XYZ file of C-alpha atoms in Angstrom:
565
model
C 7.464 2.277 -19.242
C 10.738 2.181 -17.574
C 12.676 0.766 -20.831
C 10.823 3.434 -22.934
C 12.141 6.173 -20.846
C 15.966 4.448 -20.455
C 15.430 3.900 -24.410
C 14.920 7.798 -24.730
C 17.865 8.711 -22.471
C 20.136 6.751 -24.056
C 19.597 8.536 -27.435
C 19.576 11.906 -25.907
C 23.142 10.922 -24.503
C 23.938 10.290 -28.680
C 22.439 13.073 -29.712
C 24.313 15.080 -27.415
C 27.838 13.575 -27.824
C 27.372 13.476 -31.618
C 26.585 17.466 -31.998
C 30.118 18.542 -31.401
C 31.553 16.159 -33.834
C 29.030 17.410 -36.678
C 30.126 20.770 -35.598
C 34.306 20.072 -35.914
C 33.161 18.508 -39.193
C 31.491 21.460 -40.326
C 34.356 23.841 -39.478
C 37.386 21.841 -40.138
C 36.331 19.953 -43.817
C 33.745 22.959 -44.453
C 34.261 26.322 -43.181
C 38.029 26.141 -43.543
C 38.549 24.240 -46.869
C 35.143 26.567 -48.029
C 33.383 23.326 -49.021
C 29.759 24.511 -49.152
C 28.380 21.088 -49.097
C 29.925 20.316 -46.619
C 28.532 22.597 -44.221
C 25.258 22.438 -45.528
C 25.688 18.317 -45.186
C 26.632 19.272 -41.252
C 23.502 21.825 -41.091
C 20.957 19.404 -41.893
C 22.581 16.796 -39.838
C 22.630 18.848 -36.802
C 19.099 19.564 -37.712
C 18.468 15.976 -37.701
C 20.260 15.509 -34.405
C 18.055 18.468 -32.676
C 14.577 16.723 -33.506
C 16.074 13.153 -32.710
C 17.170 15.275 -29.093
C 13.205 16.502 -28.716
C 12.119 13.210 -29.167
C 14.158 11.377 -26.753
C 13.654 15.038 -23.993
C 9.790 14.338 -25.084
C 9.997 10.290 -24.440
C 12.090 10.044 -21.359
C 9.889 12.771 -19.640
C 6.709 11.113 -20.657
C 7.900 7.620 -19.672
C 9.409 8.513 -16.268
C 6.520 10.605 -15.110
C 4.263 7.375 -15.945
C 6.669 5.258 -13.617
C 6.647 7.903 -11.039
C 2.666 7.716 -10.783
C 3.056 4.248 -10.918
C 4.910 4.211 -7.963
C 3.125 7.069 -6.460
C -0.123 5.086 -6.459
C 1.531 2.018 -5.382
C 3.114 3.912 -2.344
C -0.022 5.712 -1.599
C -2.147 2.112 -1.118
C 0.435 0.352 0.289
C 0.437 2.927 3.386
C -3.126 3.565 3.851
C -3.786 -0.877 3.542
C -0.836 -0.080 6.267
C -2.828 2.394 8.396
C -6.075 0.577 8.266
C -4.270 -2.748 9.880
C -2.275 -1.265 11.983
C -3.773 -1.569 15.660
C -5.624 0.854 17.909
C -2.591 1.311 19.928
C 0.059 2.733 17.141
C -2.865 5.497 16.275
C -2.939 6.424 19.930
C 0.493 7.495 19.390
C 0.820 8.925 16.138
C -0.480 12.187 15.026
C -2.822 11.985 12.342
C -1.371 15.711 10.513
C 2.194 13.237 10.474
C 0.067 10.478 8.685
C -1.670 12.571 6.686
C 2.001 14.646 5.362
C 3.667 11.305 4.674
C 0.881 10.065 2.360
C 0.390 13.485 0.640
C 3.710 15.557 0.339
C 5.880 12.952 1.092
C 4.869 10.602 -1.468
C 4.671 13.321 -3.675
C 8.528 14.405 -2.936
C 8.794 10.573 -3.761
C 7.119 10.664 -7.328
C 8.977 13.912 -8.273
C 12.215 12.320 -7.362
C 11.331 9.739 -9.916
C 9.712 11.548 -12.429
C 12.365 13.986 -12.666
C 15.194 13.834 -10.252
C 16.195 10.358 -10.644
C 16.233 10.416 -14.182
C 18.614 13.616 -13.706
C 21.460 11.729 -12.286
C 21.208 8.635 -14.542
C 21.574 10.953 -17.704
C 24.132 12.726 -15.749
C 26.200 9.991 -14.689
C 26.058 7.885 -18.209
C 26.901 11.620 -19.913
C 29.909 12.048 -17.873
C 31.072 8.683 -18.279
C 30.417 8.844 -22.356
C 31.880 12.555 -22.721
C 34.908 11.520 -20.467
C 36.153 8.925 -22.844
C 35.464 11.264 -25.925
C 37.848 13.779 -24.608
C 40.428 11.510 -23.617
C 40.473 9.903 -26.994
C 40.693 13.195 -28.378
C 42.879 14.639 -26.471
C 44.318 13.366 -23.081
C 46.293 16.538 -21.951
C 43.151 18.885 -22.448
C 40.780 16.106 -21.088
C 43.137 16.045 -17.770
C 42.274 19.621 -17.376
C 38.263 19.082 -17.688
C 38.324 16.036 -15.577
C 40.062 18.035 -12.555
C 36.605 19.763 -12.122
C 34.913 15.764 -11.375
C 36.355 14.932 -7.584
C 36.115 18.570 -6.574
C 32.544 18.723 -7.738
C 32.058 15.424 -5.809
C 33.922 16.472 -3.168
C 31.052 19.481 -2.768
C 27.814 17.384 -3.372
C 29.207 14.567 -1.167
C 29.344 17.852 1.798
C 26.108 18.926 0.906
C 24.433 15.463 1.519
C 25.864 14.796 4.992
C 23.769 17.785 5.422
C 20.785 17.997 3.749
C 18.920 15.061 4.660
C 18.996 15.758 8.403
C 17.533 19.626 7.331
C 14.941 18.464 4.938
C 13.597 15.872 7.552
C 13.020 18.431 9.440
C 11.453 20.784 6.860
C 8.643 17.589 6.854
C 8.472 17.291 10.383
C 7.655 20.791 10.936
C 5.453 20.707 7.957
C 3.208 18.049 9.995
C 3.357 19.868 12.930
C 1.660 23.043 10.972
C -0.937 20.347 9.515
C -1.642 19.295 13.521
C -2.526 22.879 14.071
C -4.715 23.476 10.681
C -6.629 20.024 11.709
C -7.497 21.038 15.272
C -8.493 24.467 13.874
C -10.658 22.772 11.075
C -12.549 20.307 13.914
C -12.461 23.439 16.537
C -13.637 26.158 14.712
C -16.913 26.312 16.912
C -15.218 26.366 20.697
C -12.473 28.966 18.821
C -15.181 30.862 18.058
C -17.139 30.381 21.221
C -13.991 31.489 23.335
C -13.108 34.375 20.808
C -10.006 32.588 20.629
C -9.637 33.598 16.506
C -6.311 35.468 17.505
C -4.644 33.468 19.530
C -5.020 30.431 16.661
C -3.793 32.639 14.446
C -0.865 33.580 16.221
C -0.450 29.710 16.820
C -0.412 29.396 13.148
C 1.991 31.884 12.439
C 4.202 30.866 14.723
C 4.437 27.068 13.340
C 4.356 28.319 10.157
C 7.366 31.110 10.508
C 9.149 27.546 12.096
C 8.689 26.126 8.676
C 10.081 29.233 6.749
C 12.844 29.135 9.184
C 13.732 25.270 8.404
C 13.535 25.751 4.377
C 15.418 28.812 4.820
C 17.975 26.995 6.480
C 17.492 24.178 3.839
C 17.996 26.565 0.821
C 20.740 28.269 2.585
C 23.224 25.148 2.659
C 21.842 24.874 -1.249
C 22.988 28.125 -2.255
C 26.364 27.712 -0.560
C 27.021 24.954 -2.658
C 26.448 26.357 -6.991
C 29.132 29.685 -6.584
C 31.889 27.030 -6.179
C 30.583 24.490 -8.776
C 30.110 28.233 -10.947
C 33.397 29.101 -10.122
C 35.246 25.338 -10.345
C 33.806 25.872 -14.348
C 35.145 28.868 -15.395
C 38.542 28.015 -14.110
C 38.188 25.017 -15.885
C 37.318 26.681 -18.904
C 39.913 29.354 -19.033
C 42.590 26.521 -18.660
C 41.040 24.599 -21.868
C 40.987 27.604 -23.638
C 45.069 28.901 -22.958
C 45.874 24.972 -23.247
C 44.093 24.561 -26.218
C 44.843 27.612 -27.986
C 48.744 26.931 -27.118
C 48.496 24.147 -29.698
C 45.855 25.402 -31.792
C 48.976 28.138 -32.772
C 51.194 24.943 -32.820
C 49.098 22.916 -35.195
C 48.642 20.436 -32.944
C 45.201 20.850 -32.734
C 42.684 22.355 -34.806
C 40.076 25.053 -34.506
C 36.913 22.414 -35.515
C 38.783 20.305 -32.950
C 38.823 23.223 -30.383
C 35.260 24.145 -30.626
C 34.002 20.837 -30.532
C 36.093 19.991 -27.102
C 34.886 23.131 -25.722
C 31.358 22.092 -26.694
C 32.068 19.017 -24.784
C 33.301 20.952 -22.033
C 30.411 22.566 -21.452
C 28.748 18.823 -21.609
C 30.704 17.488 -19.242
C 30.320 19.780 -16.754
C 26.388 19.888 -16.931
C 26.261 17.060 -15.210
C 27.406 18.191 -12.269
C 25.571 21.086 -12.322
C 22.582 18.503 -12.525
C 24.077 16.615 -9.698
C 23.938 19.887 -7.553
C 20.249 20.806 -8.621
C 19.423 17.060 -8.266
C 21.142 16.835 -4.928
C 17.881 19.097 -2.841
C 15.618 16.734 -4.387
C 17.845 13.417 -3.690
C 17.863 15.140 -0.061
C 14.189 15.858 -0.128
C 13.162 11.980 -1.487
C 15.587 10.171 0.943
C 13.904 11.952 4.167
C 10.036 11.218 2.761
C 10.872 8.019 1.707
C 12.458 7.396 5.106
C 9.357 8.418 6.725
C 6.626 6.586 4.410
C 8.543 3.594 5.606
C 8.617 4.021 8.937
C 4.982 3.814 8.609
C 4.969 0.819 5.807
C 7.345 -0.644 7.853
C 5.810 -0.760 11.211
C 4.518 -3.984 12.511
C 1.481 -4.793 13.197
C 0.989 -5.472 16.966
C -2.982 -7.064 16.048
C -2.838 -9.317 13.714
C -3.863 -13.284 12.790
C -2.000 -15.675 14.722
C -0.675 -18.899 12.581
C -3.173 -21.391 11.988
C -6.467 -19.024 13.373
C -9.874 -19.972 12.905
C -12.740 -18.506 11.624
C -15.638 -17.442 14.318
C -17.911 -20.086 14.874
C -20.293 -20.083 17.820
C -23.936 -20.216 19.311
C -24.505 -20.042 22.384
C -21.889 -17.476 23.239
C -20.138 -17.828 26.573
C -17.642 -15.605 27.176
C -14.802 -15.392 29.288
C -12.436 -13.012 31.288
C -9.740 -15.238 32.812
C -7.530 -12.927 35.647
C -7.485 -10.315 32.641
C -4.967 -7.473 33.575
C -4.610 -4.826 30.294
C -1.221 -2.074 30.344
C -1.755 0.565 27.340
C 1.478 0.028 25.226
C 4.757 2.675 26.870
C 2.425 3.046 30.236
C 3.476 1.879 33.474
C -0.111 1.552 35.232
C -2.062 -1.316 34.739
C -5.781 -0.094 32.864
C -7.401 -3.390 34.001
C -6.258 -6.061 36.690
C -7.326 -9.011 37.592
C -10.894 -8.839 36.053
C -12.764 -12.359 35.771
C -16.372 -12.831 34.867
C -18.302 -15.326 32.753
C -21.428 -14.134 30.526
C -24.606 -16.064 29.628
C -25.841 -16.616 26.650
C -28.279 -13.391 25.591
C -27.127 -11.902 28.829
C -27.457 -8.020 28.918
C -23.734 -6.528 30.699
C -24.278 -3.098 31.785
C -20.855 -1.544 32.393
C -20.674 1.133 35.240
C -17.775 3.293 36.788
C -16.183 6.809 37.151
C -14.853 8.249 34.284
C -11.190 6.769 33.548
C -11.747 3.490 35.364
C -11.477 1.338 32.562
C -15.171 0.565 31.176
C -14.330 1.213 28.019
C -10.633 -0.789 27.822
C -12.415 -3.810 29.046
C -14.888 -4.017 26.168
C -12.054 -2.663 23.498
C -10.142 -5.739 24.377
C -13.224 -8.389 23.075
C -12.878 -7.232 19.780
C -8.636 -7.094 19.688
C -8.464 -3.966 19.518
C -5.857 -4.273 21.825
C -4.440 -7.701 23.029
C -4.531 -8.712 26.917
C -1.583 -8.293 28.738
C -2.165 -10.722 31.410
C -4.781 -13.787 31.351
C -6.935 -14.726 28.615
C -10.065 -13.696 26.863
C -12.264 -17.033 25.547
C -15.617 -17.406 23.798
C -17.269 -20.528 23.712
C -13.788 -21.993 25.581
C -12.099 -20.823 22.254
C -9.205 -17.489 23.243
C -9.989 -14.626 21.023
C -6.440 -14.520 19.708
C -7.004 -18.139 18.034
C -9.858 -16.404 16.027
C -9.200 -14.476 12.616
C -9.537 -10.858 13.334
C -12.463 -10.759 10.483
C -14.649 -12.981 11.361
C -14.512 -12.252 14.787
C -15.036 -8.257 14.040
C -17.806 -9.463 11.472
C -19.594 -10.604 14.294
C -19.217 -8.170 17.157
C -21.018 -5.127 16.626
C -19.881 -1.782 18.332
C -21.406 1.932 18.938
C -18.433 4.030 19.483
C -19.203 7.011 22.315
C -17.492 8.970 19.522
C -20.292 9.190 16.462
C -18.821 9.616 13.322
C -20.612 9.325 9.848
C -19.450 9.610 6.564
C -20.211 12.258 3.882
C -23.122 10.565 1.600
C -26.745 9.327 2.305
C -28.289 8.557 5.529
C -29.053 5.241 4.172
C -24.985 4.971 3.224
C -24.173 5.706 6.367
C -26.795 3.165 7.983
C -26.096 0.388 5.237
C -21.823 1.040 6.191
C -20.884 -2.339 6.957
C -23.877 -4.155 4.187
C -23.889 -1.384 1.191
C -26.224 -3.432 -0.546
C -29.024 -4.174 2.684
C -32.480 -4.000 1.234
C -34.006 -0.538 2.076
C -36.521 -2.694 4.348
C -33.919 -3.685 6.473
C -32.496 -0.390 6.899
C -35.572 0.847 8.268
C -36.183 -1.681 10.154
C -33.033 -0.728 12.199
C -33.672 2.961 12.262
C -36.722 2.068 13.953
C -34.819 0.295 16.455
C -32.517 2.973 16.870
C -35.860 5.147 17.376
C -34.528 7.538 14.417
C -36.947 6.526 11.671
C -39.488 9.359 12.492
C -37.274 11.535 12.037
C -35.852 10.593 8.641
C -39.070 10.057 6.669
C -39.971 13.426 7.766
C -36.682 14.971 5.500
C -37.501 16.213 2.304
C -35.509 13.529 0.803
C -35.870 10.797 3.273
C -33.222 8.152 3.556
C -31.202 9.960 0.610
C -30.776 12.869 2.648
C -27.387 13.992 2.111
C -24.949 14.083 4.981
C -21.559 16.005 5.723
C -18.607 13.812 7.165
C -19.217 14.869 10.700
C -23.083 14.854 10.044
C -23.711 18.735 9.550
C -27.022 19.491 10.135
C -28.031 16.387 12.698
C -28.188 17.122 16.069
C -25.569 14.716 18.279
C -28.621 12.963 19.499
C -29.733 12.350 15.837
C -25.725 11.415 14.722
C -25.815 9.181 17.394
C -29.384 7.282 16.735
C -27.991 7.039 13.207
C -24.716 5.146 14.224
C -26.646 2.631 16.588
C -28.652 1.922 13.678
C -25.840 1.578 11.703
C -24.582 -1.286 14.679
C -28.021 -2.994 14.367
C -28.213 -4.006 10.589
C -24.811 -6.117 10.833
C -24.585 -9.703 11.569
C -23.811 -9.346 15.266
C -23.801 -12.110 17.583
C -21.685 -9.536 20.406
C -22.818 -6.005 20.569
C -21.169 -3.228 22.367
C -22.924 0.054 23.277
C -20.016 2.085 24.785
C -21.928 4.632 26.083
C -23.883 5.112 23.073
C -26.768 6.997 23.925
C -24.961 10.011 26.020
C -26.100 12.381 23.480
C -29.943 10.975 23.969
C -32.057 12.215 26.463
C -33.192 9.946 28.903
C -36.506 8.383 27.795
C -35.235 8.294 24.338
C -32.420 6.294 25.939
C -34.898 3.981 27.508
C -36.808 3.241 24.321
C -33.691 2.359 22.581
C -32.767 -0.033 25.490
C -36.767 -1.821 25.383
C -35.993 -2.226 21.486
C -32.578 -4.298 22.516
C -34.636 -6.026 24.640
C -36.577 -7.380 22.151
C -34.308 -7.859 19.504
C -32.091 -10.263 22.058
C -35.271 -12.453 21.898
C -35.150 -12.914 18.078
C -31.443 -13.728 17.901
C -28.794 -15.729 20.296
C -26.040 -12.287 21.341
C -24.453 -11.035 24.303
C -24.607 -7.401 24.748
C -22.229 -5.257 26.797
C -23.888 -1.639 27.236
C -21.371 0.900 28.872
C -23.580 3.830 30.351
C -23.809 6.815 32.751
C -26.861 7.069 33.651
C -28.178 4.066 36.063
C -31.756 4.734 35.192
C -31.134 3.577 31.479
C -29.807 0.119 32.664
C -30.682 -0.505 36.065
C -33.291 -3.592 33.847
C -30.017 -5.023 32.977
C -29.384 -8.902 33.854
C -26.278 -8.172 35.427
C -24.472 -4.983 36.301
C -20.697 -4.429 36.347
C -19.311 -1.591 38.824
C -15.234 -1.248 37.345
C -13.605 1.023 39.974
C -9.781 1.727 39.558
C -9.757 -1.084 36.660
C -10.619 -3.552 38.683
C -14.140 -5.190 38.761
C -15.430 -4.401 42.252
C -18.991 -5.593 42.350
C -21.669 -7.410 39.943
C -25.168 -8.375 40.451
C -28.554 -6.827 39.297
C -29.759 -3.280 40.228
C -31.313 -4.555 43.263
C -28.449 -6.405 44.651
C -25.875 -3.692 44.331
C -27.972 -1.269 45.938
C -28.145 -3.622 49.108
C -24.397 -4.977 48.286
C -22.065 -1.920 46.995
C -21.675 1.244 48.744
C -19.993 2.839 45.952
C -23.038 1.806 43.440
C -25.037 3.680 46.097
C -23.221 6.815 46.049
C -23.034 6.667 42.356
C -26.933 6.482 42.150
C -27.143 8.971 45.134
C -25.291 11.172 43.060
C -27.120 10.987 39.660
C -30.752 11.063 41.674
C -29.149 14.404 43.199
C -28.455 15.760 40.297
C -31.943 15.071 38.301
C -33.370 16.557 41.387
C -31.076 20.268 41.076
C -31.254 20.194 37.319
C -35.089 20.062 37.679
C-alpha cells in the first residue's frame, strides 16, 4: 500500500514538472511560429498529462488513507492490549476521559496525519527539490530570485513549530478534561437530577468547554499569524520574476514560452510551502497525540510475569501472609502492616473492619492486583509472584463490591469468563447465587437482554447476577468483597448456606469481606483489620469474649437493626 501511494506521488511530481514545458513548447514552436500542429500536439499532451495527474491525486489518496487505517487499527489495539495489562495501580491514577481521548481523537489526529498530512510534505519536499533544479538549469539568475522565498519560508514554519506543539497538547488535554465532565454527567444523571443540580452541570460544562474554545483559539491564532507573510513573501517573489524576466524577455535573452513556463514553475515551487504551512497545524496536532498514545503504550507494566514463572498448580491450598505491609504507589501511609496469618484448606475467612481499614487491599493483593511492598504472599509454600498472572487469576474467583455487567444476555453476562458453559451449568450457579427465580420468571428468561450497567435490575438483582457469574469459573480461591451489600439480610444468609455447601464438593479457600456480622458470624475464622493491621482472629464466639472492638462493632450493628425496626 505504501509503494502504491509513493508510486502515485512520484508521477504526480512528473506530471506537474512536465506541464510547463508542454506549455513553453506550445507557445514558443506553436503560437509564435503559428504552427497549428504544434499546439494542437501540446493540447492533447497536456490533456494527457491532466488524466495521468488524476490518476496519481486518485492513487496516492487511496493508498495513503489505506496505510493510515492500517496504522490506525494497529495503534488502537496496541493501546487498549496496553490498558488491559497495565496494573490496578496506573488506573487509580489516570482518568479514564484521558484514556478514552488518546484512543479516539488522538489516534485519529494520528491517521489523518498519515492519510493526508504526511503525504503533504513528502510531495512537497520532493516538488521543491525537482522544481529547484528545473529553474536553475533554466535559468540561474531568475531561479536565485524564486529560491530567496525557501529559508524565509523555513525560517516562519520552523517559528511556528516551537510553538504549536506545546498549544495543541493542550487543546487535547483540555479536550479530556471536557470528556471527564460528560462521563461523570453520563454515570450521574440520577443524583444530578435528584439534587436539581441540571444547572450547575451545565454551567460546569460550559465552562470546560469555553476552556477548549479558548485553547484552539489560541491554537488557530499563532496559525493565522503565520500564511499573510508566506502570502506576502510570494508576491514579492513574483513581482521580482516578472521585472527580471521581462528585462530579458525585451533583450532576447529569454523567451516568452520560456517566461510563462518559469512563472508556471514559480507558482510550483512555492506551493510547497504553502503546503508546509497548512501541513504544519496537523504536523503540530500528530506530534502532541502521538506523544500522548505513547505515554500510555509506553508505560510499564508494574504487574507482570516474573522470568521463569510457573503455572498454578495446587490442592490443598494453604495460604500465606508473611509480615505483609502494602503502600498504594505515590502514598506515604502504609495500607497494610505487618499482617501474618495462615489459611486451611476449605477454610471460610470472613474479613471485618471500619470502612478504610484495609479489608479490601488485603484480599486485592492475593490475586496481584497490586504487589506486596513488604513480606511475602505464598500458596502451597509457592510466593504468588513466582506464579503466571493467568493461571493464578484463572483460579481465584472474585465478586467485586462494585457490580458491573455487560450489555447482552443474562446468560452472557453469567457465562463471562466460560462463553460456551452449558446452559445447565449456568443455572446451576444462579441458583447458588439465589437469582434463578427470578430469571425464569422474565419473559425471555436467561436471554433477557441487559444494558451495560444492568438497566432494569435492581442492585440486589445486578449483584446476585455477578456472584453467579464468580461461581461458574474454575475457582480454587474465591473472594466475596463485600458482595452481598446490596442483598438484604436473609437473602445474604442463603447465599452464604449455598457457599457452604459448595466448599464441600470442591477443595477452595474463601475470603468473604462483609458488613454485617450476622451474615458471617458461621464463619471458621474471623478477621477484625483495624488501621491495616490485623488486630484479632478467632470464630464469632471467641472475639466476642476476646476483642472489645468486635464487640462494639456488633453492639453497633444490633443497635442499629433495633432503631431501623
Amino acid at each position: 500500500m505504501g509503494i502504491g501511494a509513493l508510486l502515485s506521488l512520484l508521477l504526480l511530481i512528473a506530471a506537474n514538472a512536465l506541464t510547463p514545458q508542454l506549455f513553453r513548447w506550445g507557445i514558443d514552436q506553436g503560437i509564435a511560429k503559428k504552427d497549428l500542429d504544434v499546439v494542437f500536439q501540446a493540447g492533447s499532451l497536456l490533456i494527457c498529462v491532466a488524466i495521468a495527474r488524476g490518476v496519481s491525486n486518485f492513487g496516492q489518496g487511496f493508498w495513503a488513507e489505506a496505510v493510515a487505517q492500517g496504522v490506525a487499527y494497529r495503534l488502537r489495539n496496541q493501546i487498549f492490549h496496553k490498558i488491559q495489562n497495565l496494573s490496578f495501580s496506573y488506573h487509580d491514577r489516570a482518568p479514564t476521559s484521558q484514556l478514552l481521548t488518546r484512543i479516539t481523537r488522538d489516534i485519529e489526529q494520528i491517521r489523518t496525519f498519515i492519510g493526508t498530512t504526511l503525504l503533504q510534505v513528502i510531495s512537497s519536499i520532493l516538488t521543491l527539490v525537482t522544481i529547484t533544479v528545473i529553474l536553475l538549469v533554466m535559468n540561474w539568475q531568475l531561479a536565485l530570485i524564486t529560491l530567496t522565498a525557501v529559508p524565509i519560508a523555513a525560517f516562519l514554519l520552523f517559528r511556528f513549530f516551537s510553538k504549536a506543539g506545546m498549544l495543541f497538547g493542550r487543546v487535547q488535554q483540555l479536550l479530556g478534561e471536557l470528556n471527564a465532565v460528560l462521563k461523570e454527567n453520563l454515570l450521574g444523571v440520577r443524583l444530578i437530577k435528584a439534587f436539581v443540580r441540571e444547572d450547575a452541570e451545565i454551567e460546569r460544562y460550559i465552562y470546560r468547554d469555553q476552556e477548549v474554545i479558548a485553547a484552539n483559539l489560541k491554537a488557530i491564532w499563532a496559525i493565522s499569524n503565520l500564511f499573510p507573510f508566506i502570502f506576502l513573501l510570494n508576491n514579492l517573489v513574483t513581482l521580482g520574476v516578472l521585472g527580471y524576466g521581462g528585462s530579458i524577455v525585451i533583450g532576447k535573452q529569454f523567451s516568452v514560452g520560456e517566461l510563462v513556463a518559469f512563472n508556471s514553475y514559480l507558482a510550483v515551487v512555492l506551493q510547497p510551502i504553502f503546503q508546509l504551512g497548512f501541513a504544519s497545524a496537523g504536523i503540530a496536532q500528530a506530534a502532541a497525540s502521538a506523544k500522548r498514545v505513547y505515554e500510555v503504550i509506553d508505560t510499564e507494566e508494574e504487574i507482570r510475569d516474573r522470568p521463569h514463572a510457573i503455572p498454578f498448580h495446587t490442592s490443598s491450598i494453604r495460604i500465606t501472609f508473611e509480615d505483609v505491609s502494602f503502600r498504594y504507589p505515590g502514598a506515604t501511609n502504609y495500607a497494610l502492616k505487618g499482617v501474618s496469618f495462615e489459611t486451611k484448606p476449605n477454610e471460610l475467612i470472613a474479613i471485618l473492619g471500619r470502612t478504610g481499614s484495609g479489608k479490601s487491599t488485603l484480599v486485592n493483593l492475593i490475586p496481584r492486583f497490586y504487589d506486596v511492598t513488604e513480606g511475602a504472599i505464598r500458596i502451597d509454600g509457592n510466593d504468588v509472584r513466582d506464579f503466571t498472572l493467568h493461571s493464578l487469576r484463572t483460579h481465584i474467583g472474585m465478586i467485586f463490591q462494585e457490580t458491573r455487567l455487560f450489555s447482552g444476555s443474562i446468560r452472557d453476562n453469567i457465562a463471562y469468563a466460560i462463553p460456551n458453559a452449558p446452559l445447565e451449568l449456568v443455572m446451576e450457579a444462579a441458583r447458588i447465587a439465589h437469582i434463578h427465580e427470578f430469571i425464569i420468571s422474565l419473559p425471555d428468561g436467561y436471554e433477557t437482554i441487559v444494558g451495560e450497567r444492568g438497566v432494569g435490575l435492581s442492585g440486589g438483582q445486578k449483584q446476585r447476577i455477578a456472584i453467579a457469574r464468580t461461581f461458574l469459573t474454575d475457582y480454587r480461591i474465591l473472594i466475596l468483597d463485600d458482595s452481598t451489600s446490596a442483598v438484604d439480610a436473609k437473602t445474604a444468609r442463603q447465599i452464604y448456606a449455598s457457599l457452604d455447601k459448595l466448599m464441600k464438593s470442591r477443595t477452595c479457600t474463601v475470603f468473604a469481606i462483609a458488613q454485617r456480622i450476622s451474615t458471617v458470624k458461621n464463619a471458621d475464622r474471623i478477621f477484625l483489620i483495624d488501621g491495616g493491621e490485623l488486630v484479632a482472629q478467632g470464630t464469632h464466639e471467641e472475639l466476642m469474649l476476646q476483642s472489645p472492638l468486635y464487640g462494639s462493632i456488633l453492639e453497633s450493628q444490633v443497635k442499629q437493626i433495633n432503631s431501623v425496626s
